[in-house]
Tab-separated table of C-alpha atoms in Angstrom:
chain	number	residue	atom	x	y	z
A	1234	MET	CA	112.561	109.479	71.684
A	1235	LYS	CA	109.410	110.391	73.920
A	1236	VAL	CA	106.281	108.677	73.166
A	1237	THR	CA	104.689	112.206	73.187
A	1238	ASP	CA	107.473	114.000	71.000
A	1239	HIS	CA	106.522	110.934	68.289
A	1240	ILE	CA	103.186	112.170	68.752
A	1241	LYS	CA	104.117	115.967	68.455
A	1242	ASN	CA	106.516	115.336	65.274
A	1243	ALA	CA	103.857	113.506	63.533
A	1244	ASN	CA	102.001	116.585	63.114
A	1245	GLY	CA	98.732	115.205	63.241
A	1246	LYS	CA	99.039	111.746	61.716
A	1247	THR	CA	98.119	108.879	63.123
A	1248	LEU	CA	100.826	106.827	63.991
A	1249	PHE	CA	100.683	102.654	64.549
A	1250	SER	CA	102.457	101.009	67.537
A	1251	PHE	CA	102.041	97.600	69.473
A	1252	GLU	CA	102.213	95.675	72.463
A	1253	ILE	CA	104.664	92.147	72.929
A	1254	ILE	CA	104.493	89.544	75.460
A	1255	PRO	CA	107.923	88.208	76.670
A	1256	PRO	CA	108.576	84.849	75.765
A	1257	VAL	CA	108.217	82.296	78.665
A	1258	LYS	CA	112.066	80.705	80.165
A	1259	GLY	CA	112.984	78.450	77.885
A	1260	ARG	CA	111.906	79.916	75.012
A	1261	ASN	CA	114.586	81.132	72.175
A	1262	ILE	CA	113.790	85.425	71.747
A	1263	GLN	CA	114.129	84.803	67.604
A	1264	GLU	CA	110.366	83.391	67.717
A	1265	LEU	CA	109.450	86.796	69.281
A	1266	TYR	CA	111.609	88.555	66.695
A	1267	GLY	CA	109.716	86.226	64.359
A	1268	ASN	CA	106.419	87.972	65.451
A	1269	ILE	CA	107.954	91.364	65.398
A	1270	ASP	CA	109.663	91.222	61.810
A	1271	PRO	CA	106.140	91.491	59.670
A	1272	LEU	CA	105.023	94.429	61.615
A	1273	MET	CA	108.285	96.624	61.391
A	1274	GLU	CA	107.341	97.558	57.435
A	1275	PHE	CA	104.270	99.893	59.235
A	1276	LYS	CA	107.196	101.626	60.959
A	1277	PRO	CA	106.337	101.753	64.510
A	1278	PRO	CA	107.670	104.531	66.798
A	1279	PHE	CA	107.420	102.629	69.699
A	1280	ILE	CA	106.696	99.031	71.005
A	1281	ASP	CA	105.042	98.173	74.140
A	1282	VAL	CA	106.628	95.459	76.237
A	1283	THR	CA	104.848	93.422	79.013
A	1284	THR	CA	105.933	92.812	82.670
A	1285	SER	CA	104.577	89.742	84.042
A	1286	ARG	CA	104.560	89.627	87.991
A	1287	GLU	CA	105.327	86.570	89.805
A	1288	GLU	CA	103.321	83.791	90.636
A	1289	TYR	CA	103.364	80.626	92.673
A	1290	ILE	CA	103.993	77.134	91.492
A	1291	TYR	CA	104.083	73.994	93.612
A	1292	ILE	CA	107.472	71.658	93.537
A	1293	ASP	CA	107.087	67.713	94.313
A	1294	ARG	CA	109.689	66.837	96.734
A	1295	ASP	CA	109.290	63.237	97.727
A	1296	GLY	CA	105.729	63.593	97.954
A	1297	LEU	CA	105.160	66.775	99.722
A	1298	LEU	CA	104.530	69.960	97.526
A	1299	ASP	CA	106.701	73.022	97.952
A	1300	LYS	CA	105.355	76.089	97.208
A	1301	LYS	CA	107.782	78.893	95.407
A	1302	LEU	CA	107.710	81.836	93.759
A	1303	THR	CA	108.517	82.488	90.077
A	1304	ARG	CA	108.258	84.378	87.348
A	1305	MET	CA	107.442	82.744	84.243
A	1306	ARG	CA	107.817	85.754	81.863
A	1307	PRO	CA	111.192	87.352	82.809
A	1308	GLY	CA	113.247	89.690	81.010
A	1309	THR	CA	111.128	93.172	80.266
A	1310	VAL	CA	113.836	95.391	80.513
A	1311	GLY	CA	116.452	92.856	78.156
A	1312	ILE	CA	114.022	92.384	75.640
A	1313	CYS	CA	113.386	96.116	75.554
A	1314	ALA	CA	116.998	96.625	75.060
A	1315	SER	CA	117.647	94.147	72.448
A	1316	ILE	CA	114.528	95.043	70.668
A	1317	LYS	CA	115.899	99.106	70.890
A	1318	HIS	CA	119.167	97.906	69.177
A	1319	LYS	CA	118.051	95.315	66.786
A	1320	TYR	CA	115.286	97.767	65.013
A	1321	ASP	CA	116.251	101.055	66.003
A	1322	VAL	CA	112.803	101.767	67.696
A	1323	ASP	CA	111.983	103.064	71.026
A	1324	THR	CA	110.497	100.406	73.972
A	1325	VAL	CA	108.211	100.901	76.567
A	1326	PRO	CA	108.419	98.763	79.332
A	1327	HIS	CA	106.005	98.462	81.664
A	1328	VAL	CA	106.817	98.878	85.637
A	1329	LEU	CA	103.970	97.570	87.863
A	1330	CYS	CA	103.437	98.097	91.359
A	1331	GLY	CA	102.669	94.125	91.799
A	1332	GLY	CA	105.287	91.885	92.617
A	1333	PHE	CA	108.081	94.923	93.454
A	1334	THR	CA	109.075	96.791	96.381
A	1335	ARG	CA	110.047	100.518	95.552
A	1336	GLU	CA	113.927	99.504	95.573
A	1337	GLU	CA	113.644	97.140	92.985
A	1338	THR	CA	111.155	99.686	90.719
A	1339	GLU	CA	114.348	101.954	91.108
A	1340	TYR	CA	116.865	99.698	90.067
A	1341	LEU	CA	114.449	99.113	87.124
A	1342	LEU	CA	113.936	102.400	86.276
A	1343	VAL	CA	118.271	102.948	86.715
A	1344	ASP	CA	118.858	99.804	84.040
A	1345	CYS	CA	116.609	101.680	81.382
A	1346	HIS	CA	117.960	104.944	81.676
A	1347	TYR	CA	121.562	103.479	81.226
A	1348	LEU	CA	119.916	101.601	77.866
A	1349	GLY	CA	118.487	104.695	76.907
A	1350	ILE	CA	114.781	104.215	77.458
A	1351	ASP	CA	113.100	106.844	77.023
A	1352	ASN	CA	109.667	105.618	78.120
A	1353	VAL	CA	107.956	103.462	80.525
A	1354	MET	CA	104.447	102.050	81.479
A	1355	ALA	CA	103.468	102.861	84.957
A	1356	LEU	CA	100.987	100.247	85.746
A	1357	ARG	CA	99.135	98.805	89.365
A	1358	GLY	CA	98.716	95.069	87.634
A	1359	ASP	CA	96.698	92.693	88.667
A	1360	ALA	CA	96.470	90.892	91.736
A	1361	MET	CA	97.623	87.093	91.923
A	1362	ARG	CA	95.916	84.528	91.572
A	1363	GLU	CA	95.457	83.324	95.313
A	1364	GLN	CA	94.254	86.602	95.548
A	1365	GLN	CA	90.709	87.660	95.398
A	1366	TYR	CA	92.003	91.432	95.184
A	1367	PHE	CA	95.050	93.174	94.655
A	1368	GLU	CA	97.575	93.165	97.904
A	1369	ALA	CA	100.492	95.543	97.669
A	1370	THR	CA	104.038	93.911	98.119
A	1371	LYS	CA	105.517	94.525	100.997
A	1372	GLY	CA	107.644	97.581	100.487
A	1373	GLY	CA	106.062	98.380	97.080
A	1374	HIS	CA	103.110	100.720	95.611
A	1375	GLN	CA	99.377	99.701	96.218
A	1376	TYR	CA	98.483	102.120	93.756
A	1377	ALA	CA	99.688	103.274	89.842
A	1378	VAL	CA	99.705	107.248	90.873
A	1379	SER	CA	102.319	106.230	93.602
A	1380	LEU	CA	104.358	104.582	91.104
A	1381	VAL	CA	104.268	107.536	88.909
A	1382	ASP	CA	105.353	109.675	91.542
A	1383	GLN	CA	108.171	107.539	92.207
A	1384	ILE	CA	109.420	107.552	88.566
A	1385	GLN	CA	108.663	111.808	88.270
A	1386	LYS	CA	110.955	112.285	91.462
A	1387	LEU	CA	113.660	110.058	89.821
A	1388	ASN	CA	113.329	112.338	86.923
A	1389	CYS	CA	114.433	115.175	89.122
A	1390	GLY	CA	117.025	113.341	90.543
A	1391	SER	CA	115.648	112.224	93.950
A	1392	TYR	CA	116.339	108.828	94.459
A	1393	LEU	CA	114.857	106.829	97.119
A	1394	HIS	CA	117.062	107.337	99.902
A	1395	GLU	CA	119.302	110.211	98.407
A	1396	VAL	CA	118.883	113.216	96.197
A	1397	ILE	CA	121.794	113.050	93.192
A	1398	GLU	CA	122.928	116.460	91.869
A	1399	THR	CA	123.517	115.211	88.606
A	1400	ASP	CA	123.235	116.832	84.648
A	1401	ASN	CA	122.137	113.190	83.710
A	1402	CYS	CA	118.603	112.892	85.385
A	1403	ALA	CA	116.492	110.346	84.379
A	1404	ASP	CA	113.622	111.985	82.277
A	1405	PHE	CA	111.293	109.444	81.675
A	1406	CYS	CA	108.258	109.788	79.412
A	1407	ILE	CA	105.409	108.411	81.847
A	1408	GLY	CA	102.482	106.085	80.106
A	1409	VAL	CA	99.491	105.287	82.264
A	1410	ALA	CA	96.442	103.206	81.871
A	1411	GLY	CA	92.749	104.078	80.901
A	1412	TYR	CA	89.385	102.577	81.451
A	1413	PRO	CA	86.697	104.078	78.734
A	1414	GLU	CA	84.336	101.405	80.366
A	1415	LYS	CA	86.307	101.887	83.711
A	1416	HIS	CA	88.068	99.928	85.704
A	1417	ILE	CA	86.843	96.313	86.912
A	1418	GLU	CA	87.328	97.746	90.832
A	1419	ALA	CA	86.004	101.305	90.353
A	1420	PRO	CA	82.888	102.488	91.758
A	1421	SER	CA	81.898	104.455	88.937
A	1422	LEU	CA	83.253	105.835	86.071
A	1423	LEU	CA	83.586	109.297	87.434
A	1424	THR	CA	85.771	107.788	90.592
A	1425	ASP	CA	87.389	106.207	87.804
A	1426	LEU	CA	88.347	109.561	86.204
A	1427	LYS	CA	89.374	110.718	89.451
A	1428	ARG	CA	92.005	108.394	89.807
A	1429	LEU	CA	93.280	108.864	86.235
A	1430	LYS	CA	93.425	112.577	86.941
A	1431	GLN	CA	95.660	111.825	90.161
A	1432	LYS	CA	97.994	109.885	87.911
A	1433	VAL	CA	98.533	112.853	85.573
A	1434	ASP	CA	98.899	115.207	87.923
A	1435	ALA	CA	101.256	113.126	89.526
A	1436	GLY	CA	103.411	113.312	86.401
A	1437	ALA	CA	102.075	110.721	83.587
A	1438	ASP	CA	102.395	112.355	80.102
A	1439	TYR	CA	100.216	110.042	77.952
A	1440	VAL	CA	97.069	107.523	78.753
A	1441	VAL	CA	96.742	104.410	77.075
A	1442	THR	CA	93.241	102.802	77.033
A	1443	GLN	CA	91.857	99.387	77.896
A	1444	MET	CA	90.644	97.431	74.782
A	1445	PHE	CA	87.119	97.853	73.882
A	1446	PHE	CA	85.030	97.153	70.895
A	1447	ASP	CA	82.741	100.207	70.549
A	1448	ASN	CA	84.562	103.028	69.566
A	1449	ASN	CA	81.767	105.283	71.093
A	1450	LYS	CA	83.245	104.175	74.209
A	1451	TYR	CA	86.177	105.873	73.807
A	1452	PHE	CA	85.388	109.009	72.522
A	1453	GLU	CA	82.602	109.439	75.315
A	1454	PHE	CA	85.598	109.109	77.266
A	1455	VAL	CA	87.708	110.905	75.945
A	1456	LYS	CA	85.266	113.783	76.326
A	1457	ALA	CA	84.922	113.198	79.542
A	1458	ALA	CA	88.576	112.741	80.451
A	1459	LYS	CA	88.836	116.515	78.823
A	1460	ASP	CA	86.118	117.944	80.572
A	1461	PHE	CA	87.570	116.524	83.970
A	1462	GLY	CA	90.888	118.377	82.986
A	1463	ILE	CA	92.948	115.866	81.785
A	1464	ASN	CA	94.511	117.181	78.960
A	1465	VAL	CA	97.052	114.431	77.686
A	1466	PRO	CA	97.283	111.877	74.682
A	1467	ILE	CA	94.494	109.497	75.019
A	1468	ILE	CA	95.920	106.823	72.949
A	1469	PRO	CA	93.431	103.418	72.133
A	1470	GLY	CA	94.228	100.484	72.639
A	1471	ILE	CA	92.831	97.693	69.981
A	1472	LYS	CA	92.747	94.174	70.558
A	1473	PRO	CA	90.890	92.275	67.389
A	1474	ILE	CA	89.106	89.087	68.789
A	1475	ALA	CA	90.801	85.861	67.500
A	1476	VAL	CA	88.907	82.870	69.326
A	1477	LYS	CA	84.859	82.480	70.409
A	1478	LYS	CA	86.149	81.909	73.517
A	1479	HIS	CA	87.039	85.732	73.671
A	1480	LEU	CA	83.149	86.441	74.224
A	1481	GLN	CA	82.935	85.024	77.656
A	1482	LEU	CA	86.927	85.338	78.722
A	1483	LEU	CA	87.166	89.302	77.922
A	1484	PRO	CA	83.926	90.049	79.736
A	1485	GLN	CA	84.406	88.214	82.132
A	1486	VAL	CA	87.998	88.916	82.920
A	1487	PHE	CA	88.066	92.799	81.688
A	1488	LYS	CA	84.344	93.879	82.105
A	1489	ILE	CA	83.968	95.051	78.711
A	1490	ASP	CA	80.934	95.033	76.789
A	1491	VAL	CA	80.994	93.671	73.126
A	1492	PRO	CA	78.536	94.835	70.770
A	1493	GLN	CA	75.978	92.316	69.914
A	1494	ASP	CA	76.812	92.809	66.220
A	1495	LEU	CA	80.544	91.695	66.853
A	1496	VAL	CA	78.591	88.758	69.047
A	1497	ASP	CA	76.323	87.692	66.249
A	1498	ALA	CA	79.493	87.390	64.056
A	1499	VAL	CA	81.279	85.503	65.980
A	1500	GLU	CA	79.025	83.108	66.877
A	1501	ASP	CA	77.913	82.526	63.181
A	1502	CYS	CA	81.659	81.287	62.535
A	1503	LYS	CA	82.310	77.593	61.907
A	1504	ASP	CA	85.720	77.738	63.376
A	1505	ASN	CA	87.831	79.786	64.769
A	1506	LYS	CA	89.988	80.813	61.837
A	1507	ALA	CA	86.695	82.406	60.641
A	1508	VAL	CA	86.526	84.174	64.093
A	1509	ARG	CA	89.867	85.082	63.155
A	1510	GLN	CA	88.958	86.861	60.099
A	1511	VAL	CA	85.920	88.413	61.903
A	1512	GLY	CA	87.962	89.983	64.289
A	1513	ILE	CA	90.343	91.478	61.719
A	1514	ASP	CA	87.432	93.089	60.157
A	1515	TRP	CA	85.867	94.667	62.908
A	1516	ALA	CA	89.281	95.793	64.113
A	1517	VAL	CA	89.636	97.360	60.786
A	1518	GLN	CA	86.141	99.104	60.631
A	1519	GLN	CA	87.008	100.177	64.284
A	1520	SER	CA	90.727	101.306	63.158
A	1521	LYS	CA	89.524	103.328	60.252
A	1522	GLU	CA	86.784	105.188	62.233
A	1523	LEU	CA	89.369	106.249	65.201
A	1524	LYS	CA	91.943	106.981	62.358
A	1525	ALA	CA	89.548	109.582	60.690
A	1526	ALA	CA	88.527	111.316	64.061
A	1527	GLY	CA	92.678	111.969	64.702
A	1528	VAL	CA	93.629	109.954	66.780
A	1529	PRO	CA	97.175	110.136	67.606
A	1530	VAL	CA	98.418	106.350	67.868
A	1531	LEU	CA	96.206	103.050	67.075
A	1532	HIS	CA	98.303	100.841	69.699
A	1533	TYR	CA	97.060	97.237	68.995
A	1534	TYR	CA	97.227	94.217	71.693
A	1535	SER	CA	99.179	91.436	69.512
A	1536	MET	CA	99.387	88.884	72.319
A	1537	GLY	CA	102.591	87.354	70.516
A	1538	LYS	CA	100.566	86.614	67.229
A	1539	SER	CA	101.030	89.485	64.453
A	1540	ASP	CA	99.431	88.092	61.576
A	1541	ASN	CA	96.289	89.352	62.740
A	1542	ILE	CA	97.789	92.733	63.479
A	1543	LYS	CA	99.690	92.889	59.809
A	1544	ALA	CA	96.214	92.352	58.219
A	1545	ILE	CA	94.608	95.091	59.778
A	1546	ALA	CA	97.768	97.527	59.346
A	1547	LYS	CA	97.519	96.689	55.952
A	1548	GLU	CA	94.518	98.675	55.311
A	1549	LEU	CA	95.647	101.592	57.168
A	1550	PHE	CA	99.302	102.032	57.224
C-alpha cells in the first residue's frame, strides 16, 4: 500500500514509522531484525531503508595503495523485500542520485516493482567524502527533481529507452526530503521551498523532513510550504539525541539549531546513558506536541538502535 493511502486510511490518526540502516557487509541480518522486533508492537505501516552511496577505500598491494570503489552497506532492495515478507509491512527504499546512473536507477525501480514495493524515497544524497560539493555520477542525476521525474515517467510506462504498453505499470508513491531549517546548500529558505515545489510538481506525493529539535521550525515550515502551494503530506522526522557528541556533530553536519534548554540538559549529564534519557524525554515532548497538532506520521530516525525509539513510542502509541 502507498504511504499516502496509509495516511488517508488513518482518518486523522497519527501513525508511527521509522527508518533503518542496512548492516555493513559481513554482518548478519538477524541483528537488524533484533532492532526491528521491539518496534513492531506499535504497528508501523511502513519502514524506510536507507541507501548508502559508494566510497573509496585504499588497499595495500605490496606497499602501493590501490584506490577502489565499494559500498559498505549494500542490499537496500533485498532488505526491503525481506522485511516486507517477514513482518507483512510496507517498506520504502531510498533511491539516490549520487552513485547511480539513470540505467542503474531504472533497474532498481524495476526490481522494486517486481517485488511489490509500492513506495520509494527519492533523494539527491550527499557528496562523497573526497568531494567538497556534490558531483553527479556520470550518466546520473544532479538533482532530486530529475530523479522524481524519472520515477514518475516509469509510472506511466516510459522507460529510458522505450515506452512499454502494459496493464502492469509501476505506480510508485514518491517521497522526498524537506528541510525546516533549509538545506545546507540552499542560499535561503525561500529558494529551498522553490526546489521542494519543483519536486512536488514533478510527481512527489509526500515529504519527510530532516530532523529538528524545535517544533516551531516544523510548524513554520509547513505553513510556508502550504502558502507556497505545496499541499502534500509533510511528515516530521524525529531523531533523539543519544550522545554528548551530537551537540557538535548534528549542527555541523546538518546545519540545524539545538534549543538552549536541550543543550543545557545534555551538558549537565555525567555520561552518555544520562544523555540518552534526556534525548528520549525531549523527543517524547516533541512528539506529543506534534501528535496533538495532528501530524500524519511521526517518523523516527533509529540509526540502527531501537531501545530509545521504543521508549518514546511507548509514551505515544
